[in-house]
Coordinates of C-alpha atoms in Angstrom, one line a residue:
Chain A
X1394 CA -57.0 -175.2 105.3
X1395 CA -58.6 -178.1 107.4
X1396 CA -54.4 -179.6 107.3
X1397 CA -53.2 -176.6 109.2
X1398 CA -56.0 -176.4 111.4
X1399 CA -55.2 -179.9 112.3
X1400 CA -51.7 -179.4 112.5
X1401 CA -52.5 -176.1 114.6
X1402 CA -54.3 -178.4 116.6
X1403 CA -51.5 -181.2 117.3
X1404 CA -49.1 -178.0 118.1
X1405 CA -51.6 -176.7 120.7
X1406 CA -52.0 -180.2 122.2
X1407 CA -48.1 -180.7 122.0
X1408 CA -47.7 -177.3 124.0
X1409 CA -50.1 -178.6 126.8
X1410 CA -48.6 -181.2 128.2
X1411 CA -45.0 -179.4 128.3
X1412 CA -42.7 -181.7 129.9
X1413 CA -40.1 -182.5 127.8
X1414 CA -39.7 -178.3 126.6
X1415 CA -39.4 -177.8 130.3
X1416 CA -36.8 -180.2 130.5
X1417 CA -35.2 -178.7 127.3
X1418 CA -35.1 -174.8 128.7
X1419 CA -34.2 -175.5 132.1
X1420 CA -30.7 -177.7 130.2
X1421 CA -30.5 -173.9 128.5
X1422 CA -30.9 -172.1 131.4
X1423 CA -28.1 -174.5 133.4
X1424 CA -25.9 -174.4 130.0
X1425 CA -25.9 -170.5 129.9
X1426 CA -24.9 -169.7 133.2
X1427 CA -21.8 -171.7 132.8
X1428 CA -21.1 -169.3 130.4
X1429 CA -20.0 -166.6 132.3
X1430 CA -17.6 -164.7 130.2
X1431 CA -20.7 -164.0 127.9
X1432 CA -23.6 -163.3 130.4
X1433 CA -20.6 -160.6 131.7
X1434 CA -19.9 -159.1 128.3
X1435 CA -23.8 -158.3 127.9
X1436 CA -23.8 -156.8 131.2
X1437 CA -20.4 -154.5 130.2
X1438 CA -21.5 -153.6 126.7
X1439 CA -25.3 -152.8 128.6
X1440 CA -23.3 -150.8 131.3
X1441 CA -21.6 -148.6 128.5
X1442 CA -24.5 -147.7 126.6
X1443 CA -26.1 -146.5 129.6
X1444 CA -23.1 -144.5 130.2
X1445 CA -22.9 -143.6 126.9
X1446 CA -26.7 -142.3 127.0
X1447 CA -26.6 -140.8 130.3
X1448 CA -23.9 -138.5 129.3
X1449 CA -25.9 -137.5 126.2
X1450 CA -29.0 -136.9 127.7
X1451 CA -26.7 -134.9 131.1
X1452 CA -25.2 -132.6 128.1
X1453 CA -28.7 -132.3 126.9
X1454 CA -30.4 -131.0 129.9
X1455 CA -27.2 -128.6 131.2
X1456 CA -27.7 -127.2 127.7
X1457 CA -31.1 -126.5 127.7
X1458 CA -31.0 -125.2 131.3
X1459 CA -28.0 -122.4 130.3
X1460 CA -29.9 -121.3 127.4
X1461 CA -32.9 -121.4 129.3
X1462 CA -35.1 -123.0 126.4
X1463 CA -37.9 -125.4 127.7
X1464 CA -36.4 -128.6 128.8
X1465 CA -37.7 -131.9 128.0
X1466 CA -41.1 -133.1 129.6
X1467 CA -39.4 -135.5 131.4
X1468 CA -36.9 -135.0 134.2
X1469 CA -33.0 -136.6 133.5
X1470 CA -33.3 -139.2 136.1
X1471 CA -36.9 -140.4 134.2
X1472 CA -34.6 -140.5 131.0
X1473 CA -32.1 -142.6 132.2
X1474 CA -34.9 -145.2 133.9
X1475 CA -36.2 -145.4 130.3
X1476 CA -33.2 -146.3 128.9
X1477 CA -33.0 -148.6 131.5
X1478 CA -35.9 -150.6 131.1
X1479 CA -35.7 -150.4 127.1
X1480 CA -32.3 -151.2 126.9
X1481 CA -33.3 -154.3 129.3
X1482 CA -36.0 -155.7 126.9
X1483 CA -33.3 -155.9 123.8
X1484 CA -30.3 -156.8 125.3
X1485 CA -31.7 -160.0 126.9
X1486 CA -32.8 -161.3 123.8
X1487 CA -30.9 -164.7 123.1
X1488 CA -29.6 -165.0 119.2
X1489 CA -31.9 -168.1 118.7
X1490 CA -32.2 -166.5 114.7
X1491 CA -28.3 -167.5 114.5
X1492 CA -29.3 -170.6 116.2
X1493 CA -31.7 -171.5 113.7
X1494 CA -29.5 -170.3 111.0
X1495 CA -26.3 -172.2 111.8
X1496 CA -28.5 -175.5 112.3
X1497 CA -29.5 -174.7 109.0
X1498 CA -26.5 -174.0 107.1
X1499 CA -24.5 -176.9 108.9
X1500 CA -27.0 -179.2 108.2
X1501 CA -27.7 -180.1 112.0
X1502 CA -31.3 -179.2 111.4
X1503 CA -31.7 -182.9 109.6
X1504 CA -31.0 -184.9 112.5
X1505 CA -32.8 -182.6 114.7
X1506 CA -35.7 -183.2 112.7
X1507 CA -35.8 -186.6 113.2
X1508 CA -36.6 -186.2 117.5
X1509 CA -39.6 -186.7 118.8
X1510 CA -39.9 -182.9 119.7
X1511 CA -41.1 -180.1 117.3
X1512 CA -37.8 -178.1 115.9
X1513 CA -39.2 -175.1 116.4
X1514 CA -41.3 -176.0 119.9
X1515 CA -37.4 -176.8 121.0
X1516 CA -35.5 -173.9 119.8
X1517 CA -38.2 -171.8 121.5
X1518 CA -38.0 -173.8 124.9
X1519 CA -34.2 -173.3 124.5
X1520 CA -34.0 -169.7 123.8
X1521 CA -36.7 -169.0 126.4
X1522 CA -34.3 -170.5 128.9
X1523 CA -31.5 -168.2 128.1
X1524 CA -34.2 -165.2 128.0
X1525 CA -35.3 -166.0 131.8
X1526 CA -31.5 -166.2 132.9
X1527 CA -30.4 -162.9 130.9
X1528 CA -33.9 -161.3 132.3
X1529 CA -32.4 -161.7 136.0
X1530 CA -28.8 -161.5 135.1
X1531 CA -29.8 -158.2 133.1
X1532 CA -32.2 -156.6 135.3
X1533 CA -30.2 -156.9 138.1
X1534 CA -27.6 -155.3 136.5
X1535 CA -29.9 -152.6 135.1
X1536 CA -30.8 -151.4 138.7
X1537 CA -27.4 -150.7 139.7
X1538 CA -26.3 -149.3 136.3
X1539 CA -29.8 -147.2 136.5
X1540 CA -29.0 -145.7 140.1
X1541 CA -25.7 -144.6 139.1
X1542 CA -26.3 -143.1 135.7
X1543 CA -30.1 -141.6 137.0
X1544 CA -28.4 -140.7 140.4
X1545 CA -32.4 -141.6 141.7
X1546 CA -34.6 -144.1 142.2
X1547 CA -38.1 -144.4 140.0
X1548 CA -41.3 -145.0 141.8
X1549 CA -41.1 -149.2 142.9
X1550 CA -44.2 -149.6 141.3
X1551 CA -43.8 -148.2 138.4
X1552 CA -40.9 -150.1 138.1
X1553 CA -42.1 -153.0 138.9
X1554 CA -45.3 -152.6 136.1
X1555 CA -42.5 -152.0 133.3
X1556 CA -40.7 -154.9 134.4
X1557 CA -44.2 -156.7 134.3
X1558 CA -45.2 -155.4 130.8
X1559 CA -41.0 -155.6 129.8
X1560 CA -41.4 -159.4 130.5
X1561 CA -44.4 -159.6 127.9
X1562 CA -42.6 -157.6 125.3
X1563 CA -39.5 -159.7 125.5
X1564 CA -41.4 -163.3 124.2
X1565 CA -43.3 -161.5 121.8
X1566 CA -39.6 -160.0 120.2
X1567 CA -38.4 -163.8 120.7
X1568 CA -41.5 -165.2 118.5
X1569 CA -40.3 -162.8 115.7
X1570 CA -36.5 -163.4 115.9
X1571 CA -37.5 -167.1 115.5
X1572 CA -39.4 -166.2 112.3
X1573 CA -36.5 -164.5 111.4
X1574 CA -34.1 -167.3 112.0
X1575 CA -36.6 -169.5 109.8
X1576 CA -36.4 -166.8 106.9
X1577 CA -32.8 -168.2 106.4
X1578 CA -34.6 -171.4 104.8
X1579 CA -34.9 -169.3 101.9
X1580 CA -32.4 -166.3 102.4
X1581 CA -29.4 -168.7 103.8
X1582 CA -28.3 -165.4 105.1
X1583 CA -31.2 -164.5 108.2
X1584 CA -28.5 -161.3 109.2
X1585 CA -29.4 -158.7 107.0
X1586 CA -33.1 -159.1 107.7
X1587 CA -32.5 -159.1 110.9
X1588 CA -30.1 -156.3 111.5
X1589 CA -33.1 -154.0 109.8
X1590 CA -35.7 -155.2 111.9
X1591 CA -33.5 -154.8 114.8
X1592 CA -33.3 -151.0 113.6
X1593 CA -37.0 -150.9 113.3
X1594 CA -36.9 -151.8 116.8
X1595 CA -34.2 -149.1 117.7
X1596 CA -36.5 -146.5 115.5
X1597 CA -40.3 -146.9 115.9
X1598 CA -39.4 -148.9 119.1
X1599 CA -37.7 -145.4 120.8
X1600 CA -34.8 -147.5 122.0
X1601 CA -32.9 -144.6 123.0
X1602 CA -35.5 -141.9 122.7
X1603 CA -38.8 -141.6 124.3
X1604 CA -41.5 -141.4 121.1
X1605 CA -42.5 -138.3 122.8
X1606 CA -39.8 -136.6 121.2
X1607 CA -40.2 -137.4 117.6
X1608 CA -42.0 -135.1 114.9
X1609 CA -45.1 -135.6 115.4
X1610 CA -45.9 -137.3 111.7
X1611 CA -42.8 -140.2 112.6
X1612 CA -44.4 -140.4 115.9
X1613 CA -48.1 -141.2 114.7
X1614 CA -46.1 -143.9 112.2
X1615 CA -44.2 -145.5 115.3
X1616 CA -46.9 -146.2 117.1
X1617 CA -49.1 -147.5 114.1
X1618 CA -46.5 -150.1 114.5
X1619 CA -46.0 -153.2 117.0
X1620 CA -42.3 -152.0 117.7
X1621 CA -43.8 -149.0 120.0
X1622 CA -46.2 -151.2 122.8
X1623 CA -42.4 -154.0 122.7
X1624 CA -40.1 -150.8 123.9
X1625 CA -41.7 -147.5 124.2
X1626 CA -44.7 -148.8 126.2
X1627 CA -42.7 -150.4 129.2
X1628 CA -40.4 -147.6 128.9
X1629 CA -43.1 -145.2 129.8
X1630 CA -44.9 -147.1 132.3
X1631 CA -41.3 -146.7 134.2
X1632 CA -41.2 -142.6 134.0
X1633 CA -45.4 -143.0 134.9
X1634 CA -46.7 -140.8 131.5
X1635 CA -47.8 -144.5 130.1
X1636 CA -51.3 -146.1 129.0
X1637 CA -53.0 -148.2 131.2
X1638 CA -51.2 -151.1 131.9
X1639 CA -54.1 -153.6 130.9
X1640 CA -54.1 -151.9 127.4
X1641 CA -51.0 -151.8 126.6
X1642 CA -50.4 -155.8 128.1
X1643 CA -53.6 -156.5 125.7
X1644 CA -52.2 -155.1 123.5
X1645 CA -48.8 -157.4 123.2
X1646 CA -50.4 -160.5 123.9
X1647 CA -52.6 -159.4 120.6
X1648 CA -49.0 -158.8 118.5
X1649 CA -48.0 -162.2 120.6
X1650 CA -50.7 -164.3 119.1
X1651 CA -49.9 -162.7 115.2
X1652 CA -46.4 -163.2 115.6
X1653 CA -46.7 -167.1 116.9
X1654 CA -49.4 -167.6 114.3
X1655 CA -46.4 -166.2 111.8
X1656 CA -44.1 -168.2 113.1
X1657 CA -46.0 -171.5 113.0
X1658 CA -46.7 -170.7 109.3
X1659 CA -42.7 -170.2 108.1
X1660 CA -42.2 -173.0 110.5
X1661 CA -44.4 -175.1 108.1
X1662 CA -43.1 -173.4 104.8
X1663 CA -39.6 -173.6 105.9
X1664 CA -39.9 -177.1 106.5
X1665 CA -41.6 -178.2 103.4
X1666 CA -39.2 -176.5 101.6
X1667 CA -36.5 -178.6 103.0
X1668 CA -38.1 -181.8 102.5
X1669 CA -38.4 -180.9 98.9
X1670 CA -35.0 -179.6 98.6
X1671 CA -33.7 -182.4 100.5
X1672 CA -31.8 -180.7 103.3
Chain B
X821 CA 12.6 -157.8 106.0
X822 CA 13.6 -157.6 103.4
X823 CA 12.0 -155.3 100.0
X824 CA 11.6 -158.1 98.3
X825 CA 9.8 -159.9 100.5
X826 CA 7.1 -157.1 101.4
X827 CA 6.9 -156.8 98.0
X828 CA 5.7 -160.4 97.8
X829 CA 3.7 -160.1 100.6
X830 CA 1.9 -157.3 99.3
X831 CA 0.8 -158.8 96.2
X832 CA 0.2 -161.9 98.1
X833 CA -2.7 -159.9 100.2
X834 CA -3.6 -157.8 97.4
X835 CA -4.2 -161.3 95.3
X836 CA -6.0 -163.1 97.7
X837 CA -8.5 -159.9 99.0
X838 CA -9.0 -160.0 95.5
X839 CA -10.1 -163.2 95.0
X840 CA -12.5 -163.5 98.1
X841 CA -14.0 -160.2 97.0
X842 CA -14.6 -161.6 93.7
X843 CA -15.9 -165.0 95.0
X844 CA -18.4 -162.2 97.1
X845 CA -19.6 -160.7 93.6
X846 CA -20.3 -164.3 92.5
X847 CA -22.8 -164.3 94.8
X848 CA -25.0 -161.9 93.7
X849 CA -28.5 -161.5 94.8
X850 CA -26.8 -162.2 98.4
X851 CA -24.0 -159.6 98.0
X852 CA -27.1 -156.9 96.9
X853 CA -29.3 -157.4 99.9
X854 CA -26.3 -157.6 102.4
X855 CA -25.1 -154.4 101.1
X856 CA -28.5 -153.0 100.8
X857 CA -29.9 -154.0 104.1
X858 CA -26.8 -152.8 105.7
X859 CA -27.1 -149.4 104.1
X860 CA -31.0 -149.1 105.6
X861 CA -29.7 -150.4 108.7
X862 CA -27.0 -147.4 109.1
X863 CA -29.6 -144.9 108.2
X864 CA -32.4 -146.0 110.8
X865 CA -29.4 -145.9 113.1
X866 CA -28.1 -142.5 112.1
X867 CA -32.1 -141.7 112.3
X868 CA -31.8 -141.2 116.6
X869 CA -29.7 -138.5 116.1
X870 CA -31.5 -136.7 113.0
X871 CA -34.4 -136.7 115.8
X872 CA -32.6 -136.0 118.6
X873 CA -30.4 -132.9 116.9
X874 CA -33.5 -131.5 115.0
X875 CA -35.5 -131.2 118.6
X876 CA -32.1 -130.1 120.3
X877 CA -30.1 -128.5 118.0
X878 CA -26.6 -129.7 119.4
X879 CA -24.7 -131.7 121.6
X880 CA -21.7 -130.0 123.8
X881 CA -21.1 -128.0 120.3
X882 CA -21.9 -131.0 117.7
X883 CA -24.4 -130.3 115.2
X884 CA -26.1 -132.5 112.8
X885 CA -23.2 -132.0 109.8
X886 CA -20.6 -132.6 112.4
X887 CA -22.4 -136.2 113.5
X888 CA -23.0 -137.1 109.6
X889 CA -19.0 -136.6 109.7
X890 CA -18.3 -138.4 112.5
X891 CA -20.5 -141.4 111.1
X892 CA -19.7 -141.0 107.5
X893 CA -16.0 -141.8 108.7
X894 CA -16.6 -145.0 111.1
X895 CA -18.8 -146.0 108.3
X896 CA -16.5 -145.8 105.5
X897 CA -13.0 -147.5 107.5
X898 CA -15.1 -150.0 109.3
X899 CA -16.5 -150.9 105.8
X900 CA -13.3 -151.0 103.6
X901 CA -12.0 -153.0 106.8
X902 CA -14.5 -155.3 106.7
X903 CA -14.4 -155.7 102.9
X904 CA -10.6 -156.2 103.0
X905 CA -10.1 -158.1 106.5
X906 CA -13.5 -159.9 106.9
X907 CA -11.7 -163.0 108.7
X908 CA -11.1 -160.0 111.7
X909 CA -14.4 -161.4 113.6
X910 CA -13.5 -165.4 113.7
X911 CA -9.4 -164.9 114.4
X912 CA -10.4 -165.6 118.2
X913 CA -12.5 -169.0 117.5
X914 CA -9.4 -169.5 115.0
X915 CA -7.1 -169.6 117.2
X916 CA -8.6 -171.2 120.1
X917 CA -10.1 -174.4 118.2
X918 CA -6.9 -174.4 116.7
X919 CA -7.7 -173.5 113.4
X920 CA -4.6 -171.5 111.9
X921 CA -2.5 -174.9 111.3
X922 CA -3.1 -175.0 107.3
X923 CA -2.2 -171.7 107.4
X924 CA 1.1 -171.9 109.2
X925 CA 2.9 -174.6 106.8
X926 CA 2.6 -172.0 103.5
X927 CA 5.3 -169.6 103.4
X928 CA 2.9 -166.3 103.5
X929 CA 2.1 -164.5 106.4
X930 CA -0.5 -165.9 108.9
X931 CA -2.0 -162.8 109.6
X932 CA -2.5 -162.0 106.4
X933 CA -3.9 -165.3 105.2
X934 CA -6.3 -165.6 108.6
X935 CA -7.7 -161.8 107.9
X936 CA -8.1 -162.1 104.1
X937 CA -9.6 -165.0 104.0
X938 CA -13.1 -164.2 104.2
X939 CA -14.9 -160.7 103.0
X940 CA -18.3 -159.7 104.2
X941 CA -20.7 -158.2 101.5
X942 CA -22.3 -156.0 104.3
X943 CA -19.2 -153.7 104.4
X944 CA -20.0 -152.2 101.3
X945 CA -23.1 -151.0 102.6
X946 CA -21.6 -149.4 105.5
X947 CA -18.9 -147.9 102.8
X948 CA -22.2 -146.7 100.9
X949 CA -23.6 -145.2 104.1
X950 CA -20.5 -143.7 104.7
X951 CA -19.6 -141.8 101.6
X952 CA -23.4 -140.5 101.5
X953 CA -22.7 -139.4 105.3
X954 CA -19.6 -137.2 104.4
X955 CA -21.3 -136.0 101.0
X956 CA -24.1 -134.8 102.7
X957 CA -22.5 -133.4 105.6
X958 CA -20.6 -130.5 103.9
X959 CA -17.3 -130.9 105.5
X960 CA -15.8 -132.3 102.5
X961 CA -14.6 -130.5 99.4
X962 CA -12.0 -131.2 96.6
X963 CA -9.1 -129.6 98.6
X964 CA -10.3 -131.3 101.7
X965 CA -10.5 -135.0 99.8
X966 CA -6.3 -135.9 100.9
X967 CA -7.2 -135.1 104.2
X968 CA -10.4 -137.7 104.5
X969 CA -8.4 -139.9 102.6
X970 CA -5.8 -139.7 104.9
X971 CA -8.6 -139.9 108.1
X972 CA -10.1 -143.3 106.4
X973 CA -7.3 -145.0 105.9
X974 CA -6.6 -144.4 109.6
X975 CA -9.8 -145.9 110.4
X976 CA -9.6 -148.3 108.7
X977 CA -6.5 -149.8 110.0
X978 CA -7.3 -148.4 113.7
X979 CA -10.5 -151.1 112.8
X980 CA -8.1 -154.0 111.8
X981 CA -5.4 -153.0 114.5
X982 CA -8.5 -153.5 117.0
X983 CA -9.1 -156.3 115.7
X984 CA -6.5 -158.4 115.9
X985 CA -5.3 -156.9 119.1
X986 CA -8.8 -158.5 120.9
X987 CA -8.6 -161.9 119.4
X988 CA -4.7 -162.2 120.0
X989 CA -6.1 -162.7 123.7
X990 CA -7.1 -166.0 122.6
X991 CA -3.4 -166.7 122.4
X992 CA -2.8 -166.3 126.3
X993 CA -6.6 -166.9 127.6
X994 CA -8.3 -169.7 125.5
X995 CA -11.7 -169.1 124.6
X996 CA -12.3 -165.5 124.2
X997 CA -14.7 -165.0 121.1
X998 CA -17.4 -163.0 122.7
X999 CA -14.6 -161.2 124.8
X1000 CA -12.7 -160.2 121.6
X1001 CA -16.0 -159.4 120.0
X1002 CA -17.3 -157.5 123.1
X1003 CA -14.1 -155.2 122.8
X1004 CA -14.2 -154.5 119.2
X1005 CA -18.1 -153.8 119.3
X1006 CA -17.3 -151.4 122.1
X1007 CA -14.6 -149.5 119.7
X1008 CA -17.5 -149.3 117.2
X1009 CA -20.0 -148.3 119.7
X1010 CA -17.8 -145.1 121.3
X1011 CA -16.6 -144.3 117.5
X1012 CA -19.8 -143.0 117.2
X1013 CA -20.6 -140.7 119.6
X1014 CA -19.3 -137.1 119.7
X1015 CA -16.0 -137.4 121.9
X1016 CA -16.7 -134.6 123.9
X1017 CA -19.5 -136.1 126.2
X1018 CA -16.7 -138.1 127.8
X1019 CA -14.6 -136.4 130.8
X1020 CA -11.2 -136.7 130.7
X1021 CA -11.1 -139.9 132.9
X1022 CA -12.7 -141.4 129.9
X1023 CA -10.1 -140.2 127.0
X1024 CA -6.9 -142.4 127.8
X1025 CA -9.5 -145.3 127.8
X1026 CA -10.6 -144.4 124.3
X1027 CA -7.3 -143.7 122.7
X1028 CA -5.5 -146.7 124.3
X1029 CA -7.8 -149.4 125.3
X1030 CA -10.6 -148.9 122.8
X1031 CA -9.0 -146.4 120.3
X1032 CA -12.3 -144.6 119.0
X1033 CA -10.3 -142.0 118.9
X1034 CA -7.8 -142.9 116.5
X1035 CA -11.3 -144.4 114.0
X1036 CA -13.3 -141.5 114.3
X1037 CA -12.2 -138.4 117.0
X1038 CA -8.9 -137.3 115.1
X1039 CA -10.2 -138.2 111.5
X1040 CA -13.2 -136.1 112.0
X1041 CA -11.2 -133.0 113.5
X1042 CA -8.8 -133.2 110.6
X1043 CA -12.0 -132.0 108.3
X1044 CA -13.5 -129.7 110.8
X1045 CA -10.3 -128.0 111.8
X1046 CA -7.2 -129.2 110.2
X1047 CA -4.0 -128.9 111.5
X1048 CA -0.4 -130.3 110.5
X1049 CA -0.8 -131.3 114.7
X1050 CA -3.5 -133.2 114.1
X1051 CA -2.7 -134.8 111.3
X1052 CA 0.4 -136.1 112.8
X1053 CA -1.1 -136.9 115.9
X1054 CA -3.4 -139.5 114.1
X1055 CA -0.8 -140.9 111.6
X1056 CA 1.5 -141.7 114.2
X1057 CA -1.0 -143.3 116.8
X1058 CA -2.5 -145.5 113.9
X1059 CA 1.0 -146.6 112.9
X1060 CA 1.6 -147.3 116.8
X1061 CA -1.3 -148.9 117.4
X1062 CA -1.4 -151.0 114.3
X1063 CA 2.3 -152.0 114.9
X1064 CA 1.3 -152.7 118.6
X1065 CA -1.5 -154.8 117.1
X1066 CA 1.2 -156.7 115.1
X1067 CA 3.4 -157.4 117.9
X1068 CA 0.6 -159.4 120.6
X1069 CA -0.1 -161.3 117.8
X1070 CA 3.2 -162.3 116.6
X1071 CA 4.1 -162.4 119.9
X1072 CA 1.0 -165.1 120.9
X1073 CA 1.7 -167.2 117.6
X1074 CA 4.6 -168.6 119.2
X1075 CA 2.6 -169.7 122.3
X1076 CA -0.4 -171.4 119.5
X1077 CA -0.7 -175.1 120.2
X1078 CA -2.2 -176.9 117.1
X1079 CA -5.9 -177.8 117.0
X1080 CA -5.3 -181.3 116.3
X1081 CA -8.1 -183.1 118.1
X1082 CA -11.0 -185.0 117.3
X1083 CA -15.1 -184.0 117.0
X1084 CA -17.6 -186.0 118.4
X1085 CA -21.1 -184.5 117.0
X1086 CA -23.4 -185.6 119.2

């Protein structure tokens, strides 16, 4: 116990005086925007979901209006922005799980061990300076996308609260896609646990539907979980039916802190377990 | 080419996809939690549209069974594609870091070797997630089984065609992997949806360029309403596609330099 309070100590020291993690995400940021081709194939495959969405929810609504059932809460244009601003959050998540894993299984992870910066600390500076330029790259990208799928603007600062709030969300999914990466310590194989956590984000998250139109019973599951305040609640705060901001921003910082205080614990597993494997 | 020869080269693939799947069952824990985990993933997937159909009944005409369909086919070919032809999703890096050398001085086919070479374990849970898709959706019955036989195959090599279509660009523009990847994933993607929420502008796209329709539109139309049209329609623009397919990349192995160069790991 008094070890990894120690040890939590000597991490929390190591994270104020930042310099060298700087140095490391700003070389990520640099490094990504060289690659184009990718940063552009994110922006296409976000642009076609959107389409793809937009058309479902259009089909949606023009049904709903000819048989003159009750429409969605919502109006179609508020759908769309949703989608927008959820769609954002996931799609500018860097890979740094696959990151972790390849180090891993190539063996990398042994000489990376040996620098005078924490692995993890450095994977997280890295993939945080890929998340700022995907964030930018993305959201700029999202407001075009949005004002031809939504055929509207939203509300500027409703907007600019979800982006706010979307910001938050995204580090707290990137502390658990590291953990996830580090699960490949034991699993070799991080995929499959990720692909079902990405799905729990997709599901109890409301990706591509607003919580609000769930069964009631999944809905008072979803938001039981942390997935709901990382998608659903800047999705919301966008189409201006959300909590207060504050809350919901408390809220993530809360699911922030567990999901560090996760990550530092597999960190220190994983590790051990490689020392006594011997790499 | 001659019969003997495609003889050989059929139970030259059939050998060697045997052998990687076998190597795949070795594995076993792994190959049960890829499998499994996939199968949970295409559930929670399939899960937005059980919401979204149970609040709004249909989509332009497409009810729940019709979507369980529409999945349980793209889940079934993409899965027996990715079971059979798991080296699909590295031919691009292949090619590019020069990689296909070892496979050019045996006297098989490259192709063959490149896309049977590796097998990913996750495909049988999308072939799980598949068959449970099209049991439960009601469309199929024991006269209708030739018929989604007949769709799945078409999938399936509509899949593989894609496949190697997208990372034959690496032939003629270098380093294309998330490109190649990007286009296939968008094939998957549009397989998905019902293809009537696209306007016409949007069909030739997803027939020719990304041929969704092909993996999933025609298939599922053969079991909702089928029709000797139909079926010929899909035969004949898998066999064109897939021979299409065949052609870019024959046509950019001539152009493939050889990958011999030197690492530096830094």
């Amino acid at each position: 116990m008094t070890r990894t309070a120690n040890a939590l100590f000597l991490q929390a020291f190591e994270l104020l005086s930042p310099g060298k993690y700087v140095a490391i995400a700003r070389t990520s940021f640099r490094h990504r925007l060289e690659e184009r081709s990718v940063l552009m194939g994110r922006v296409a495959f976000y642009g076609v979901l959107l389409m793809v969405f937009s058309k479902v929810w259009q089909t949606v609504f023009a049904a709903q209006t000819e048989a003159g059932s009750a429409a969605p809460a919502a109006a179609f244009g508020d759908y769309v922005w949703y989608l927008v601003v959820t769609e954002w959050i996931v799609l500018s998540q860097p890979s740094v799980h696959m990151d972790v894993q390849g180090d891993m299984q190539s063996g990398d992870i042994a000489h990376q061990l040996s620098r005078p910066v924490s692995y993890v600390g450095s994977k997280l500076a890295e993939a945080l300076g890929d998340l700022a330029l995907r964030l930018v790259v993305m959201g700029a990208a999202g407001l075009v996308f949005g004002r031809l799928f939504a055929d509207c603007w939203p509300e500027p600062e409703r907007l600019a609260l979800a982006a706010l709030v979307g910001l938050l969300s995204s580090l707290v999914m990137l502390l658990c896609l590291l953990s996830i990466g580090l699960c490949s310590f034991w699993l070799h194989d991080c995929m499959p646990v990720y692909m079902v956590w990405q799905k729990l984000v997709f599901v109890f998250g409301g990706l591509m539907l607003p919580l609000s139109i769930y069964p009631d019973w999944l809905q008072s599951i979803a938001r039981a979980t942390p997935f709901a305040a990382m998608l659903y609640g800047p999705g919301r705060l966008v189409i201006g039916e959300g909590d207060a901001p504050t809350a919901l921003a408390l809220q993530l910082i809360g699911w922030g802190v567990l999901a560090a205080l996760v990550t530092f614990l597999v960190e220190r597993r994983a590790l051990r377990r490689l020392v006594i494997d011997g790499g | 080419m001659s019969k003997s020869k495609l003889l050989g080269g059929t139970r030259f693939a059939i050998a060697l996809v045997s052998t990687t799947v076998r190597a795949s069952f070795a594995l076993r824990h792994a190959f049960w939690m890829s499998a499994a985990f996939m199968l949970i993933n295409n559930l929670l997937f399939f899960s937005t549209w059980w919401i979204l159909l149970g609040r709004f009944q249909h989509v332009q005409g497409w009810t729940l069974p019709d979507i369980m369909c529409l999945f349980g086919i793209s889940c079934t070919g993409y899965g027996v594609a990715v079971v059979l032809a798991g080296g699909l999703f590295d031919l691009a890096r292949k090619v590019h870091d020069g990689e296909l050398d070892t496979w050019l001085t045996q006297p098989k086919s490259v192709l063959v070797q490149a896309l049977g070479s590796r097998t990913h374990m996750s495909g049988w849970g999308d072939l799980a997630s598949g068959i449970g898709l099209l049991a439960l959706s009601g469309a199929v019955s024991w006269s209708s089984l030739p018929l989604l036989a007949i769709g799945v195959a078409c999938a399936c090599a509509t899949f593989v065609a894609c496949g190697v279509a997208a990372h034959s660009l690496a032939f003629w523009l270098g380093r294309t992997h998330e490109l190649s990847r990007a286009i296939f994933e968008f094939t998957v993607t549009f397989s998905l949806y019902p293809p009537s929420l696209f306007g016409p502008g949007l069909k030739w796209l997803l027939f020719i360029v990304l041929p969704a329709g092909f993996v999933s539109y025609l298939p599922v139309e053969l079991l909702r309403a089928p029709d000797v049209r139909t079926l010929l329609a899909c035969v004949t623009g898998t066999a064109a596609y897939f021979g299409a397919a065949l052609w870019l990349f024959h046509r950019g192995l001539r152009r493939y330099a050889s990958g011999s160069r030197f690492y530096a790991r830094v």
